[in-house]
Coordinates of C-alpha atoms in Angstrom, one line a residue:
X934 CA 160.7 124.0 82.3
X935 CA 157.8 125.4 84.2
X936 CA 155.4 123.6 86.6
X937 CA 152.1 122.9 84.9
X938 CA 153.9 121.7 81.7
X939 CA 156.2 118.8 82.5
X940 CA 157.5 116.7 85.4
X941 CA 161.1 117.8 85.0
X942 CA 163.2 118.1 88.1
X943 CA 166.9 118.4 88.9
X944 CA 166.9 114.7 89.9
X945 CA 165.2 113.5 86.8
X946 CA 168.4 112.1 85.4
X947 CA 168.4 109.6 88.2
X948 CA 165.1 108.2 87.1
X949 CA 164.6 105.6 84.3
X950 CA 162.9 106.6 81.1
X951 CA 160.2 104.1 81.9
X952 CA 159.5 105.8 85.2
X953 CA 159.4 109.2 83.6
X954 CA 156.9 107.9 81.0
X955 CA 154.7 106.4 83.7
X956 CA 154.7 109.8 85.5
X957 CA 153.7 111.6 82.3
X958 CA 156.9 113.5 82.0
X959 CA 157.7 115.3 78.8
X960 CA 154.1 116.0 77.9
X961 CA 152.8 119.5 77.2
X962 CA 149.3 121.0 76.9
X963 CA 147.6 121.2 73.6
X964 CA 146.0 124.6 72.7
X965 CA 142.9 125.2 74.9
X966 CA 144.1 122.5 77.4
X967 CA 145.9 122.8 80.7
X968 CA 148.1 120.3 82.4
X969 CA 148.7 120.3 86.2
X970 CA 151.0 118.0 88.2
X971 CA 150.9 116.6 91.7
X972 CA 153.8 115.1 93.5
X973 CA 153.9 113.1 96.8
X974 CA 156.2 110.7 98.5
X975 CA 153.8 107.9 97.6
X976 CA 153.9 105.1 95.0
X977 CA 151.5 102.3 94.2
X978 CA 152.6 99.0 95.7
X979 CA 155.2 100.8 97.8
X980 CA 155.5 103.7 100.2
X981 CA 152.1 105.4 101.1
X982 CA 150.5 103.2 98.4
X983 CA 147.0 104.1 99.5
X984 CA 147.7 107.8 98.8
X985 CA 149.1 107.1 95.4
X986 CA 146.1 104.9 94.5
X987 CA 143.6 107.5 95.7
X988 CA 145.4 110.2 93.7
X989 CA 145.4 108.2 90.4
X990 CA 142.2 106.2 90.6
X991 CA 139.8 108.7 92.2
X992 CA 141.2 112.2 92.6
X993 CA 142.5 112.9 89.1
X994 CA 139.5 111.4 87.2
X995 CA 137.0 113.3 89.5
X996 CA 138.8 116.6 89.2
X997 CA 139.1 116.4 85.5
X998 CA 135.4 115.5 85.2
X999 CA 134.5 118.5 87.4
X1000 CA 136.6 120.8 85.3
X1001 CA 135.0 119.4 82.1
X1002 CA 131.6 120.2 83.5
X1003 CA 132.8 123.8 83.7
X1004 CA 133.9 123.7 80.1
X1005 CA 137.6 123.3 80.8
X1006 CA 139.9 120.6 79.5
X1007 CA 142.3 119.9 82.3
X1008 CA 144.8 117.0 82.5
X1009 CA 146.4 116.2 85.8
X1010 CA 149.5 114.1 86.0
X1011 CA 150.8 112.4 89.1
X1012 CA 154.5 112.2 89.9
X1013 CA 155.1 109.4 92.4
X1014 CA 158.0 108.9 94.7
X1015 CA 158.9 106.0 97.0
X1016 CA 162.1 107.2 98.7
X1017 CA 163.4 108.1 102.1
X1018 CA 161.8 111.2 103.5
X1019 CA 165.0 113.2 103.4
X1020 CA 165.7 112.2 99.8
X1021 CA 162.2 113.4 98.9
X1022 CA 162.7 116.6 100.8
X1023 CA 166.0 117.2 99.0
X1024 CA 164.4 116.5 95.6
X1025 CA 161.5 118.9 96.2
X1026 CA 163.9 121.6 97.5
X1027 CA 166.0 121.3 94.4
X1028 CA 162.9 121.5 92.2
X1029 CA 161.6 124.6 93.9
X1030 CA 164.9 126.3 94.0
X1031 CA 165.3 125.9 90.3
X1032 CA 161.8 127.1 89.4
X1033 CA 160.7 123.6 88.5
X1034 CA 158.6 120.9 90.2
X1035 CA 154.9 120.0 90.4
X1036 CA 152.1 122.4 90.8
X1037 CA 150.7 120.8 94.0
X1038 CA 153.3 119.3 96.4
X1039 CA 153.0 117.1 99.5
X1040 CA 155.3 118.3 102.4
X1041 CA 155.8 117.1 105.9
X1042 CA 154.4 119.8 108.1
X1043 CA 157.7 120.1 110.0
X1044 CA 159.4 121.4 106.7
X1045 CA 157.0 124.3 106.2
X1046 CA 159.0 127.0 108.0
X1047 CA 162.3 125.9 106.6
X1048 CA 160.9 126.0 103.0
X1049 CA 159.2 129.3 103.7
X1050 CA 162.4 130.9 105.1
X1051 CA 164.3 129.7 102.0
X1052 CA 161.7 131.3 99.7
X1053 CA 160.9 128.0 98.1
X1054 CA 157.2 128.3 99.0
X1055 CA 155.0 131.4 99.3
X1056 CA 151.8 132.1 101.3
X1057 CA 148.8 130.6 99.4
X1058 CA 147.2 134.0 98.8
X1059 CA 150.4 135.4 97.2
X1060 CA 150.5 132.4 94.8
X1061 CA 146.8 132.0 94.1
X1062 CA 145.1 135.2 95.1
X1063 CA 142.0 136.2 97.1
X1064 CA 140.1 133.0 96.2
X1065 CA 142.1 131.2 98.9
X1066 CA 140.5 133.1 101.7
X1067 CA 137.0 132.3 100.3
X1068 CA 137.5 128.6 100.5
X1069 CA 134.7 126.8 102.3
X1070 CA 137.1 124.4 103.9
X1071 CA 138.6 126.8 106.3
X1072 CA 135.4 126.8 108.4
X1073 CA 135.8 123.0 108.8
X1074 CA 139.4 123.0 109.9
X1075 CA 140.0 124.0 113.6
X1076 CA 142.1 127.1 113.9
X1077 CA 144.7 125.1 115.9
X1078 CA 144.9 122.5 113.1
X1079 CA 145.4 125.2 110.5
X1080 CA 148.6 125.9 112.3
X1081 CA 150.2 122.9 110.7
X1082 CA 150.4 124.9 107.4
X1083 CA 151.1 128.3 109.0
X1084 CA 154.4 130.0 109.5
X1085 CA 154.8 133.4 111.0
X1086 CA 151.0 133.9 110.8
X1087 CA 150.8 133.2 107.1
X1088 CA 149.1 130.2 105.5
X1089 CA 151.4 128.3 103.3
X1090 CA 149.6 125.0 103.0
X1091 CA 146.5 122.9 103.7
X1092 CA 146.8 120.4 106.5
X1093 CA 146.1 116.7 105.7
X1094 CA 145.5 114.1 108.3
X1095 CA 146.8 114.8 111.8
X1096 CA 147.0 113.3 115.2
X1097 CA 147.1 114.3 118.9
X1098 CA 148.5 113.4 122.3
X1099 CA 146.5 112.4 125.4
X1100 CA 147.0 110.5 128.7
X1101 CA 146.0 106.8 128.5
X1102 CA 145.2 105.1 131.8
X1103 CA 144.3 101.6 132.9
X1104 CA 140.9 101.7 134.5
X1105 CA 141.4 98.4 136.4
X1106 CA 144.5 99.8 138.1
X1107 CA 142.8 103.0 138.8
X1108 CA 139.9 101.2 140.5
X1109 CA 142.4 99.2 142.5
X1110 CA 144.0 102.5 143.7
X1111 CA 140.7 104.1 144.5
X1112 CA 140.9 106.5 141.6
X1113 CA 137.9 107.4 139.3
X1114 CA 137.7 105.5 136.1
X1115 CA 136.5 108.7 134.3
X1116 CA 139.7 110.4 135.5
X1117 CA 140.5 113.9 134.0
X1118 CA 143.4 115.6 135.7
X1119 CA 143.2 119.4 135.7
X1120 CA 146.8 120.1 136.8
X1121 CA 150.2 118.4 136.9
X1122 CA 149.7 117.9 140.6
X1123 CA 146.7 115.8 139.8
X1124 CA 148.9 113.5 137.7
X1125 CA 151.5 113.2 140.4
X1126 CA 148.8 112.5 143.0
X1127 CA 147.4 109.7 140.8
X1128 CA 150.9 108.3 140.4
X1129 CA 151.3 108.3 144.2
X1130 CA 148.0 106.4 144.7
X1131 CA 148.9 103.9 142.0
X1132 CA 152.3 103.3 143.6
X1133 CA 150.7 102.8 147.0
X1134 CA 148.4 100.2 145.3
X1135 CA 151.4 98.3 144.1
X1136 CA 151.5 99.3 140.4
X1137 CA 155.1 98.7 139.2
X1138 CA 155.3 101.9 137.0
X1139 CA 152.5 104.3 137.9
X1140 CA 153.5 106.9 135.3
X1141 CA 155.2 106.7 131.9
X1142 CA 156.2 110.1 130.4
X1143 CA 158.8 109.4 127.8
X1144 CA 162.3 110.7 128.6
X1145 CA 165.8 110.4 127.4
X1146 CA 167.4 110.0 124.0
X1147 CA 166.6 106.3 123.5
X1148 CA 162.9 107.3 123.1
X1149 CA 164.0 109.8 120.4
X1150 CA 161.4 112.2 119.1
X1151 CA 158.7 110.4 121.2
X1152 CA 160.3 112.1 124.3
X1153 CA 159.9 115.5 122.7
X1154 CA 156.4 115.0 121.2
X1155 CA 154.8 112.9 123.9
X1156 CA 156.6 114.6 126.9
X1157 CA 158.5 117.8 126.7
X1158 CA 156.5 119.8 124.2
X1159 CA 153.0 119.1 125.6
X1160 CA 154.4 119.9 129.1
X1161 CA 156.1 123.1 127.9
X1162 CA 152.8 124.1 126.2
X1163 CA 151.2 123.5 129.6
X1164 CA 153.4 126.3 131.1
X1165 CA 152.3 128.7 128.3
X1166 CA 155.4 128.4 126.2
X1167 CA 156.3 127.1 122.8
X1168 CA 159.7 125.8 122.0
X1169 CA 160.0 128.6 119.3
X1170 CA 158.0 131.8 119.2
X1171 CA 158.5 135.3 117.8
X1172 CA 161.7 134.4 116.1
X1173 CA 163.4 133.0 119.2
X1174 CA 163.9 129.6 120.8
X1175 CA 162.9 129.0 124.4
X1176 CA 166.0 128.5 126.6
X1177 CA 166.3 127.8 130.3
X1178 CA 163.2 129.8 131.1
X1179 CA 161.1 129.1 134.2
X1180 CA 158.6 127.1 132.1
X1181 CA 161.4 124.7 130.9
X1182 CA 162.6 124.3 134.5
X1183 CA 159.1 123.5 135.6
X1184 CA 158.9 120.8 132.9
X1185 CA 162.2 119.3 134.1
X1186 CA 161.1 119.5 137.7
X1187 CA 158.0 117.5 136.7
X1188 CA 160.2 114.8 135.3
X1189 CA 162.3 114.9 138.4
X1190 CA 159.3 114.3 140.6
X1191 CA 158.3 111.3 138.5
X1192 CA 161.7 109.6 138.1
X1193 CA 163.4 110.4 141.4
X1194 CA 160.2 109.9 143.3
X1195 CA 159.6 106.3 142.3
X1196 CA 156.5 107.1 140.1
X1197 CA 158.2 106.0 136.9
X1198 CA 160.8 103.5 135.8
X1199 CA 164.1 105.3 135.1
X1200 CA 165.7 102.2 133.5
X1201 CA 162.9 102.0 130.9
X1202 CA 163.9 105.5 129.6
X1203 CA 167.4 104.4 129.0
X1204 CA 166.8 101.1 127.1
X1205 CA 167.1 101.0 123.3
X1206 CA 163.7 99.4 123.0
X1207 CA 162.2 101.3 125.9
X1208 CA 159.2 102.7 124.1
X1209 CA 158.2 99.3 122.7
X1210 CA 158.7 97.8 126.2
X1211 CA 156.5 100.5 127.7
X1212 CA 153.8 99.6 125.2
X1213 CA 154.0 96.0 126.2
X1214 CA 154.0 96.8 129.9
X1215 CA 150.9 99.0 129.6
X1216 CA 149.1 96.2 127.8
X1217 CA 150.1 93.8 130.6
X1218 CA 148.7 96.1 133.3
X1219 CA 152.1 97.2 134.7
X1220 CA 151.9 100.9 133.8
X1221 CA 149.1 103.0 135.1
X1222 CA 149.3 106.2 133.0
X1223 CA 151.0 106.6 129.6
X1224 CA 151.3 109.7 127.4
X1225 CA 150.9 108.8 123.7
X1226 CA 149.2 109.7 120.4
X1227 CA 146.2 108.1 118.8
X1228 CA 148.7 105.8 117.0
X1229 CA 148.9 104.0 120.4
X1230 CA 145.1 103.4 120.3
X1231 CA 144.8 102.5 116.7
X1232 CA 147.9 100.3 116.1
X1233 CA 149.5 99.3 119.4
X1234 CA 146.7 98.2 121.8
X1235 CA 144.1 97.6 119.0
X1236 CA 142.4 94.4 120.2
X1237 CA 142.9 92.2 117.1
X1238 CA 145.8 93.7 115.1
X1239 CA 147.8 95.7 117.5
X1240 CA 151.5 95.1 118.2
X1241 CA 150.6 94.8 121.9
X1242 CA 146.9 94.0 121.7
X1243 CA 144.5 94.5 124.6
X1244 CA 141.5 92.3 124.0
X1245 CA 139.3 94.3 126.4
X1246 CA 140.8 97.7 125.3
X1247 CA 137.5 99.6 125.0
X1248 CA 136.4 98.7 128.5
X1249 CA 139.8 98.7 130.2
X1250 CA 141.6 101.8 128.8
X1251 CA 140.6 105.3 129.6
X1252 CA 141.9 108.5 128.0
X1253 CA 142.2 112.1 129.3
X1254 CA 143.3 115.5 128.0
X1255 CA 146.8 116.6 129.1
X1256 CA 146.3 119.4 131.6
X1257 CA 148.3 122.6 131.8
X1258 CA 150.5 122.9 134.8
X1259 CA 147.5 124.5 136.4
X1260 CA 144.1 125.7 135.0
X1261 CA 144.6 128.5 132.4
X1262 CA 148.4 128.3 132.4
X1263 CA 148.7 126.7 129.0
X1264 CA 149.4 128.3 125.6
X1265 CA 146.7 130.6 124.5
X1266 CA 145.4 130.6 128.1
X1267 CA 144.2 127.0 127.8
X1268 CA 143.3 124.6 130.5
X1269 CA 144.5 121.6 128.4
X1270 CA 147.1 121.1 125.7
X1271 CA 148.3 118.7 123.1
X1272 CA 150.8 118.3 120.3
X1273 CA 150.2 117.1 116.7
X1274 CA 152.1 116.2 113.6
X1275 CA 151.0 115.7 110.1
X1276 CA 151.5 116.6 106.5
X1277 CA 150.4 119.5 104.3
X1278 CA 150.0 120.2 100.6
X1279 CA 151.4 123.5 99.2
X1280 CA 151.3 125.3 95.9
X1281 CA 154.4 125.8 93.8
X1282 CA 154.9 129.5 93.6
X1283 CA 156.4 129.1 90.0
X1284 CA 153.2 127.5 88.7
X1285 CA 152.0 128.9 85.4
X1286 CA 148.5 128.0 86.3
X1287 CA 148.4 129.0 90.0
X1288 CA 144.6 129.8 90.1
X1289 CA 143.7 126.5 88.7
X1290 CA 146.3 124.7 90.8
X1291 CA 144.5 126.2 93.9
X1292 CA 141.3 124.8 92.6
X1293 CA 143.0 121.4 92.4
X1294 CA 144.4 121.8 95.9
X1295 CA 141.0 122.8 97.3
X1296 CA 139.4 119.9 95.6
X1297 CA 141.9 117.5 97.2
X1298 CA 140.9 118.8 100.6
X1299 CA 137.1 118.9 100.0
X1300 CA 134.9 116.7 102.2
X1301 CA 134.3 114.1 99.5
X1302 CA 137.9 113.8 98.6
X1303 CA 139.1 113.7 102.2
X1304 CA 136.6 110.9 103.0
X1305 CA 137.4 108.9 99.9
X1306 CA 141.1 109.1 100.8
X1307 CA 140.5 107.3 104.0
X1308 CA 139.6 104.1 102.0
X1309 CA 137.2 103.0 104.7
X1310 CA 139.7 103.4 107.6
X1311 CA 138.8 105.3 110.8
X1312 CA 141.5 107.9 110.9
X1313 CA 141.6 111.5 112.0
X1314 CA 141.4 114.1 109.2
X1315 CA 141.8 117.8 109.4
X1316 CA 138.1 118.4 108.6
X1317 CA 135.6 118.5 111.3
X1318 CA 132.7 117.5 109.0
X1319 CA 134.5 114.4 107.8
X1320 CA 135.6 113.4 111.3
X1321 CA 132.1 113.7 112.6
X1322 CA 131.0 111.2 110.0
X1323 CA 133.8 108.7 109.9
X1324 CA 134.8 108.5 113.6
X1325 CA 131.3 108.0 115.0
X1326 CA 132.0 104.3 115.6
X1327 CA 135.2 104.9 117.6
X1328 CA 134.6 107.1 120.7
X1329 CA 138.3 107.5 121.4
X1330 CA 139.2 108.8 117.9
X1331 CA 136.0 111.0 118.1
X1332 CA 137.3 112.4 121.4
X1333 CA 140.6 113.1 119.8
X1334 CA 139.0 114.9 116.9
X1335 CA 136.4 116.8 119.0
X1336 CA 138.4 117.7 122.1
X1337 CA 142.1 117.5 121.3
X1338 CA 142.5 119.0 117.8
X1339 CA 141.0 122.4 118.8
X1340 CA 143.6 122.8 121.5
X1341 CA 146.7 121.3 119.8
X1342 CA 150.0 122.8 118.9
X1343 CA 152.7 121.9 116.4
X1344 CA 156.5 121.7 116.2
X1345 CA 158.3 124.6 114.5
X1346 CA 159.1 123.7 110.9
X1347 CA 162.7 124.9 111.0
X1348 CA 165.8 123.1 109.8
X1349 CA 167.5 123.2 113.2
X1350 CA 164.5 121.8 115.1
X1351 CA 165.6 118.2 115.1
X1352 CA 168.9 119.2 116.8
X1353 CA 167.0 121.3 119.3
X1354 CA 164.8 118.3 119.9
X1355 CA 167.8 116.1 120.7
X1356 CA 169.0 118.7 123.2
X1357 CA 165.6 118.6 124.9
X1358 CA 165.8 114.8 125.1
X1359 CA 169.3 115.1 126.6
X1360 CA 168.0 117.5 129.2
X1361 CA 165.4 114.9 130.3
X1362 CA 168.0 112.2 130.3
X1363 CA 170.1 114.3 132.7
X1364 CA 167.1 114.4 135.1
X1365 CA 166.5 110.7 134.8
X1366 CA 170.2 110.1 135.6
X1367 CA 170.0 112.2 138.7
X1368 CA 171.3 115.7 137.7
X1369 CA 169.5 118.7 139.2
X1370 CA 167.0 120.8 137.3
X1371 CA 169.3 123.8 137.3
X1372 CA 172.2 121.7 136.0
X1373 CA 170.1 120.2 133.2
X1374 CA 168.6 123.5 132.2
X1375 CA 172.0 125.2 132.1
X1376 CA 173.4 122.4 129.9
X1377 CA 170.4 122.7 127.6
X1378 CA 170.8 126.5 127.4
X1379 CA 174.5 126.1 126.4
X1380 CA 173.7 123.5 123.7
X1381 CA 170.8 125.6 122.4
X1382 CA 172.8 128.8 122.0
X1383 CA 175.4 126.8 120.0
X1384 CA 172.7 125.4 117.7
X1385 CA 170.7 128.5 116.9
X1386 CA 173.5 131.1 116.5
X1387 CA 173.9 132.5 120.0
X1388 CA 172.1 133.9 123.0
X1389 CA 170.5 136.6 120.9
X1390 CA 168.3 134.0 119.3
X1391 CA 167.2 132.5 122.6
X1392 CA 164.5 133.6 125.1
X1393 CA 165.7 133.3 128.7

């Protein structure tokens, strides 16, 4: 079975006939008609329900109508899923490996490199041709954000919604410490100096930069990787992983200065619910500066529906870009850095209607479709024109879209990354527990070499 004809997959036998019928499986195009399929880990009434509803109720009818206006009869079928992310990943990998699967596929951005290296997906231009480069949407997606769908300098997918990391700070505590309430540090030393002033003013935990394994991926994404980017390094570049280089040692030394210098709470980094506790302590005015993503603003300290609501959030909470170690020292010579996550949509390289599948993919990422997919919510999208329109009522999210997205970076989408991430978390845990920078860096180097196939795959 080929994509563009049915919804067959290697795991279809695990689905009920009723589910397959609901997905449109088993149908084929009549003469003069074309059938395309979309799949995502989304299902109405379940996981990512809004995405499933948007796909079925708006996207498909509008695309079919647009194609009809061009004189084409196109049917689009949606293949929903509502499973664990790893189950979904396995299903898609099996489909693509066997030459089956949907024409347009949702993927977590962190899987792109892994799928590309396996040959499961191809660069968009190899699948759909030169029309890809002519798409109007590229001019609306910041180059840094395009990186979510790029592997080894080739574009494999279109980025969907994304996010970014910043430094949040309590303006009341800053005023108490004699610090400016429009604070914008330009170096790591500025952060440490603010922490010292907050400590002198009696703030219990001046700085909260996630550390240790209890914080999980939040340690890596909110702490290690932005800091590493601030030294000019990525965790993976040019086919090699960053080992115990000077940049990594600088990152670990920054952690050391915070957690051995009384500027952060070491115990908080070791607690199973430490991140949630940090959220609560920030909301209660016990933490001065906290590094987090826009999720923190939208869902944690949101005044009415947050898990740790701050009633006076808009007036009391400031936000600043994460500075490089010093001006110009960041990746790409940047003064400020960030990290982002997000999902992409890719084309199935086995599609029998690749050119038309690209038209569908481009339509899905057009400004009208992107805006409609928000369902009235204020969330950051990959498109500048949509962000300018829908985020105008939220200065913080507007700041994130305007200032953070153009300077952001992404995790390497390779299979071993999660294990490398744990090793980085363990390195910060070593620092918090009192080990020296050299000891923690050496231990990380040893673990990294074991994970990635030896010293030849590690940059010193």
